[in-house]
Coordinates of C-alpha atoms in Angstrom, one line a residue:
Chain Q
M1 CA -27.7 15.2 -14.0
A2 CA -24.9 15.2 -11.4
Q3 CA -24.2 12.4 -9.1
I4 CA -24.5 13.5 -5.5
I5 CA -21.9 12.0 -3.2
V6 CA -22.0 12.5 0.6
V7 CA -18.9 12.0 2.7
T8 CA -20.2 11.2 6.1
S9 CA -19.3 9.3 9.3
G10 CA -21.3 10.3 12.4
K11 CA -18.1 10.6 14.5
G12 CA -15.9 13.7 14.2
G13 CA -12.2 13.8 13.4
V14 CA -12.1 10.6 11.3
G15 CA -11.2 12.4 8.1
K16 CA -14.4 13.6 6.3
T17 CA -13.0 16.9 5.2
T18 CA -9.6 15.5 4.2
S19 CA -11.4 12.8 2.2
S20 CA -13.9 15.2 0.6
A21 CA -11.1 17.5 -0.5
A22 CA -9.0 14.6 -1.8
I23 CA -11.9 12.8 -3.6
A24 CA -13.3 16.0 -5.2
T25 CA -9.9 17.0 -6.4
G26 CA -9.3 13.4 -7.7
L27 CA -12.5 13.4 -9.7
A28 CA -11.7 16.8 -11.2
L29 CA -8.2 15.8 -12.1
K30 CA -9.7 12.9 -14.0
G31 CA -11.6 15.4 -16.1
H32 CA -15.0 15.4 -14.4
K33 CA -16.5 18.8 -13.5
T34 CA -16.9 18.6 -9.7
V35 CA -18.1 20.9 -6.9
V36 CA -17.4 20.2 -3.3
I37 CA -19.8 21.7 -0.7
D38 CA -19.0 22.3 3.0
F39 CA -22.2 21.5 5.0
D40 CA -20.5 22.3 8.4
I41 CA -22.4 25.5 9.0
G42 CA -20.8 27.6 11.7
L43 CA -17.5 25.5 11.6
R44 CA -16.3 26.1 8.1
N45 CA -13.0 24.2 7.4
L46 CA -13.1 22.8 3.9
D47 CA -11.8 26.1 2.5
L48 CA -8.7 25.8 4.7
V49 CA -8.0 22.2 3.7
M50 CA -8.5 23.3 0.0
G51 CA -6.3 26.4 0.5
C52 CA -8.9 28.9 -0.6
E53 CA -9.8 30.5 2.7
R54 CA -8.8 34.0 1.7
R55 CA -11.0 33.9 -1.4
V56 CA -14.3 33.3 0.4
V57 CA -16.7 36.1 -0.3
Y58 CA -20.2 34.6 -0.4
D59 CA -21.2 31.2 1.0
F60 CA -23.8 28.4 0.8
V61 CA -26.3 30.1 3.1
N62 CA -26.0 33.4 1.2
V63 CA -27.0 31.4 -1.9
I64 CA -29.9 29.7 -0.2
N65 CA -31.2 33.0 1.1
G66 CA -30.8 34.6 -2.3
E67 CA -28.2 37.1 -1.1
A68 CA -25.8 35.9 -3.8
N69 CA -26.0 33.8 -6.8
L70 CA -24.1 30.5 -7.4
N71 CA -21.6 32.1 -9.7
Q72 CA -20.7 34.6 -7.0
A73 CA -20.3 32.1 -4.3
L74 CA -18.5 29.3 -6.1
I75 CA -14.7 29.4 -5.8
K76 CA -12.7 28.0 -8.7
D77 CA -9.8 25.9 -7.5
K78 CA -6.4 27.4 -8.4
R79 CA -4.9 24.0 -9.3
C80 CA -7.6 22.4 -11.3
D81 CA -10.1 24.3 -13.5
K82 CA -12.7 21.5 -13.3
L83 CA -13.0 21.9 -9.6
F84 CA -15.2 24.4 -7.6
I85 CA -15.7 24.9 -3.8
L86 CA -18.9 26.1 -2.1
P87 CA -17.9 27.2 1.4
A88 CA -20.0 26.9 4.5
S89 CA -21.4 30.0 6.2
Q90 CA -20.0 31.0 9.6
T91 CA -23.4 31.9 10.9
R92 CA -24.6 30.5 14.3
D93 CA -28.1 30.1 13.0
K94 CA -28.9 26.4 13.3
D95 CA -31.8 26.6 10.9
A96 CA -29.9 28.2 8.1
L97 CA -30.1 25.0 6.0
T98 CA -33.6 24.0 4.9
K99 CA -34.6 21.0 2.8
E100 CA -36.1 23.3 0.1
G101 CA -33.1 25.6 0.0
V102 CA -30.5 22.9 -0.2
G103 CA -32.6 21.0 -2.7
K104 CA -32.8 24.0 -5.0
V105 CA -29.0 24.7 -4.8
L106 CA -28.2 21.1 -5.6
A107 CA -30.7 21.1 -8.5
D108 CA -29.1 24.2 -9.9
L109 CA -25.6 22.7 -9.5
S110 CA -26.8 19.4 -11.1
K111 CA -27.3 21.2 -14.4
D112 CA -23.6 22.3 -14.6
F113 CA -21.6 19.6 -12.8
E114 CA -20.9 15.9 -13.1
F115 CA -20.2 15.3 -9.4
I116 CA -21.4 17.1 -6.3
V117 CA -19.4 16.1 -3.2
C118 CA -21.1 17.0 0.1
D119 CA -18.7 17.3 3.1
S120 CA -21.0 16.4 6.0
P121 CA -20.4 17.8 9.5
A122 CA -20.1 15.3 12.4
G123 CA -23.1 14.3 14.4
I124 CA -26.7 13.6 13.4
E125 CA -28.0 17.2 13.6
T126 CA -29.5 19.3 10.8
G127 CA -26.3 19.8 8.8
A128 CA -25.5 16.2 8.7
M129 CA -29.0 15.2 7.8
M130 CA -29.1 17.8 5.0
A131 CA -25.8 16.6 3.6
L132 CA -27.0 13.0 3.3
Y133 CA -30.7 13.7 2.4
F134 CA -30.2 14.2 -1.4
A135 CA -27.3 11.8 -1.9
D136 CA -27.1 9.1 -4.6
T137 CA -23.9 7.7 -3.1
A138 CA -22.5 7.7 0.4
I139 CA -18.9 7.4 1.4
V140 CA -18.9 6.3 5.1
T141 CA -15.5 7.4 6.4
T142 CA -14.5 5.2 9.3
N143 CA -11.4 4.7 11.5
P144 CA -10.5 1.2 12.6
E145 CA -11.7 2.0 16.2
V146 CA -14.8 1.1 18.2
S147 CA -16.5 4.4 18.5
S148 CA -16.1 5.3 14.8
V149 CA -17.4 1.9 13.6
R150 CA -20.4 2.1 15.9
D151 CA -21.2 5.7 14.7
S152 CA -20.8 4.6 11.1
D153 CA -23.4 1.9 11.6
R154 CA -25.7 4.6 13.1
I155 CA -25.2 6.7 10.0
L156 CA -26.0 3.7 7.7
G157 CA -29.3 3.5 9.5
M158 CA -30.0 7.1 8.7
L159 CA -29.0 6.7 5.1
Q160 CA -31.6 3.9 4.9
S161 CA -34.4 5.7 6.6
R162 CA -34.0 9.5 6.5
S163 CA -32.8 10.1 3.0
R164 CA -34.9 11.3 0.0
R165 CA -34.3 8.0 -1.7
A166 CA -35.8 6.2 1.3
E167 CA -38.7 8.6 1.7
D168 CA -39.6 8.4 -2.0
N169 CA -39.1 4.6 -2.2
L170 CA -36.4 4.9 -4.8
E171 CA -33.4 2.7 -5.3
P172 CA -31.4 3.0 -2.0
I173 CA -28.3 5.2 -1.6
K174 CA -25.2 3.3 -2.7
E175 CA -23.1 2.9 0.5
Y176 CA -19.3 2.6 0.5
L177 CA -16.8 2.1 3.3
L178 CA -13.7 4.3 3.3
L179 CA -11.3 3.1 6.0
T180 CA -8.9 5.9 7.1
R181 CA -5.9 6.2 9.4
Y182 CA -5.1 2.5 8.9
S183 CA -1.9 1.1 10.4
P184 CA -1.1 -2.3 8.9
A185 CA 1.7 -2.8 11.5
R186 CA -0.7 -2.4 14.4
V187 CA -3.3 -4.7 12.7
K188 CA -0.5 -7.3 12.5
T189 CA 0.1 -7.2 16.2
G190 CA -3.6 -7.5 17.0
E191 CA -3.9 -3.9 18.3
M192 CA -6.1 -2.6 15.5
L193 CA -9.3 -3.8 13.8
S194 CA -8.4 -5.1 10.3
V195 CA -10.1 -4.1 7.0
E196 CA -11.8 -7.4 7.0
D197 CA -13.1 -7.0 10.6
V198 CA -14.6 -3.6 9.8
Q199 CA -16.1 -4.8 6.6
E200 CA -17.6 -7.8 8.3
I201 CA -19.2 -5.6 11.0
L202 CA -20.6 -2.9 8.7
A203 CA -21.3 -5.2 5.8
I204 CA -20.9 -2.6 3.0
D205 CA -18.7 -2.5 -0.1
L206 CA -15.1 -1.2 0.5
L207 CA -14.1 1.8 -1.5
G208 CA -10.7 2.3 -0.2
V209 CA -8.2 2.1 2.7
I210 CA -6.1 5.2 3.5
P211 CA -3.0 4.5 5.6
E212 CA -2.2 6.6 8.6
S213 CA 0.2 9.0 7.0
Q214 CA 2.3 12.1 8.0
A215 CA 1.4 13.4 4.5
V216 CA -2.1 14.2 5.6
L217 CA -1.1 16.8 8.2
K218 CA 1.6 18.3 5.9
A219 CA -1.0 18.7 3.2
S220 CA -3.6 20.4 5.4
N221 CA -0.9 22.7 6.9
S222 CA -0.3 24.0 3.4
G223 CA -3.9 23.9 2.1
V224 CA -3.2 21.4 -0.6
P225 CA -5.5 18.3 -0.8
V226 CA -3.4 15.3 0.0
I227 CA -4.2 13.6 -3.3
I228 CA -2.0 16.2 -5.0
D229 CA 1.0 14.7 -3.1
Q230 CA 1.5 11.7 -5.3
E231 CA 4.7 10.8 -3.6
S232 CA 2.8 9.9 -0.5
D233 CA 1.0 6.6 0.3
A234 CA -2.1 8.5 1.4
G235 CA -2.2 10.5 -1.9
Q236 CA -1.9 7.3 -3.9
A237 CA -4.5 5.5 -1.8
Y238 CA -6.9 8.4 -2.5
T239 CA -6.2 8.1 -6.2
D240 CA -7.1 4.4 -6.1
T241 CA -10.3 5.3 -4.1
V242 CA -11.4 7.8 -6.8
S243 CA -10.7 5.2 -9.6
R244 CA -12.9 2.7 -7.8
L245 CA -15.6 5.3 -7.3
L246 CA -15.5 5.7 -11.1
G247 CA -16.0 2.0 -11.5
E248 CA -12.5 0.7 -12.0
D249 CA -11.4 -2.5 -10.4
I250 CA -8.1 -1.8 -8.6
P251 CA -6.4 -4.0 -6.0
L252 CA -5.9 -2.6 -2.5
R253 CA -2.5 -1.1 -1.6
F254 CA -0.9 -0.1 1.7
T255 CA -2.9 -2.7 3.7
S256 CA 0.0 -4.9 4.6
E257 CA 3.2 -3.9 6.5
E258 CA 6.0 -2.7 4.4
K259 CA 9.2 -4.7 4.4
K260 CA 11.8 -3.3 6.8
G261 CA 15.6 -3.6 6.6
F262 CA 17.5 -6.1 8.8
L263 CA 18.7 -3.4 11.3
K264 CA 15.3 -1.8 11.6
R265 CA 13.7 -5.1 12.4
I266 CA 16.0 -5.6 15.3
F267 CA 16.2 -2.1 16.7
G268 CA 12.7 -0.8 15.7
Chain G
M1 CA 8.3 -3.2 15.4
S2 CA 11.6 -4.4 16.8
L3 CA 12.6 -8.0 17.6
L4 CA 12.1 -7.2 21.3
D5 CA 8.6 -6.1 20.8
Y6 CA 7.8 -9.2 18.9
F7 CA 8.5 -11.4 21.9
R8 CA 6.6 -9.1 24.2
S9 CA 3.5 -8.7 22.1
S10 CA 3.1 -12.4 21.2
K11 CA 2.2 -13.2 24.8
K12 CA -0.7 -10.7 25.1
S13 CA -4.1 -11.5 23.6
S14 CA -5.3 -9.3 20.8
T15 CA -7.3 -6.3 21.8
A16 CA -8.6 -6.0 18.2
A17 CA -10.4 -9.3 18.7
T18 CA -12.1 -7.9 21.8
A19 CA -13.1 -4.8 19.9
K20 CA -14.6 -6.8 17.1
E21 CA -16.6 -9.0 19.5
R22 CA -17.9 -6.0 21.4
L23 CA -18.8 -4.2 18.1
Q24 CA -20.6 -7.2 16.7
I25 CA -22.9 -7.3 19.7
I26 CA -23.6 -3.5 19.9
V27 CA -24.1 -3.2 16.2
A28 CA -26.6 -6.1 16.1
H29 CA -28.5 -4.5 18.9
Q30 CA -28.4 -1.1 17.1
R31 CA -29.8 -2.7 14.0
S32 CA -32.6 -4.4 15.7
Q33 CA -33.7 -1.0 17.0
R34 CA -33.2 0.7 13.6
D35 CA -36.7 0.4 12.2
T36 CA -38.6 1.1 15.4
P37 CA -40.4 4.4 15.8
D38 CA -38.7 7.1 18.0
Y39 CA -41.5 7.0 20.6
L40 CA -40.9 3.4 21.5
P41 CA -38.3 3.8 24.3
L42 CA -40.4 6.4 26.1
M43 CA -43.6 4.4 25.7
K44 CA -41.8 1.4 27.1
Q45 CA -40.7 3.5 30.1
E46 CA -44.3 4.7 30.7
I47 CA -45.7 1.2 30.5
I48 CA -43.2 0.0 33.1
Q49 CA -44.2 2.9 35.3
V50 CA -47.9 1.9 35.1
I51 CA -47.2 -1.7 35.9
R52 CA -45.0 -0.7 38.8
K53 CA -47.9 1.0 40.4
Y54 CA -49.3 -2.5 41.0
V55 CA -46.5 -5.0 40.8
P56 CA -42.8 -4.5 41.5
I57 CA -40.9 -5.3 38.3
S58 CA -37.6 -4.5 36.8
E59 CA -36.9 -3.3 33.2
E60 CA -35.6 -6.6 32.1
Q61 CA -39.0 -8.2 32.8
V62 CA -40.7 -6.2 30.2
S63 CA -40.1 -6.6 26.5
V64 CA -41.8 -4.4 24.0
Q65 CA -41.6 -5.2 20.3
L66 CA -43.1 -3.7 17.2
D67 CA -43.5 -6.0 14.2
Q68 CA -44.4 -4.6 10.8
N69 CA -46.3 -7.5 9.2
D70 CA -47.1 -5.6 6.0
D71 CA -47.7 -2.0 4.9
N72 CA -51.1 -1.7 6.7
L73 CA -50.5 -3.7 9.8
S74 CA -48.1 -3.3 12.7
V75 CA -48.3 -5.4 15.8
L76 CA -47.2 -4.2 19.2
E77 CA -46.1 -7.1 21.3
L78 CA -45.9 -6.5 25.1
N79 CA -44.4 -9.3 27.2
V80 CA -44.3 -8.9 31.0
T81 CA -42.9 -11.5 33.3
L82 CA -44.6 -11.1 36.6
P83 CA -42.7 -12.2 39.8
D84 CA -44.0 -15.4 41.6
H85 CA -44.8 -13.4 44.7

């Protein structure tokens, strides 16, 4: 049985796809057979971030509709042979994802994979609800900013009432906070909510803090998940996040301002 | 941050503290609504419309609350403060 992980947020643009790509790649690099699924029907982007956009032939909706089988639609990652991508369809049909269809695909994938990472679209429409419905674990991606934190709380409500685990009275989904685009320097000057602030408001366990980093844009420009860039702070922070997801106890990094030289401190 | 910024920013109050305060209030409100059925806001509106046919009241004077006592029993509590005259 695979563990189903949804990467969700409510708000758009907070880093769900970046995080899905990084976390799925990290799990696979640690030797776990992983598939990452794009649930953003009509606005496919995970393939671009993963750098496999030119290899998409069949997609998630084709598989649900029986127009292709899973083996035809799954794209094997070129960097890591334990990693597969199931791209979203570009159809404009809003009802392309059905609970039965998604459930069947996830059940089939469960036989073969250890982890299924579901990259949720923004919002609380069908795609987002389907991405979280079957989840065992939720990674609530949040920016230290008012609208993102509020939307994350809305999504926590959905996880607790609209998921399969809630409907079947099973053990609730394990919810984790992933704080992205964090600037320790701005937290220090009182311009940005701190990790502790966000954790106190949302009251869920912290999985990781990803610092605001130029490496993220550079990585998506070239279609390489940022976790591959182990020189970068963001890449290392994602590696720590994956280790914590696998149960390791690792201290937080990149949450306090780095030391600056004397000249830089004076002239900025 | 340069030395100059340090002197400048220390005088201003922290906007992060304001953000936290505002979020705590809105999130608490959001959570209190979390387990209520979707029809509740509309039902509240309609109840207010009916009362307004007879007495002029504002929205703040009506509180509608649904309490789930156990699995078989939910209590709908309607509280209307009528004006003196």
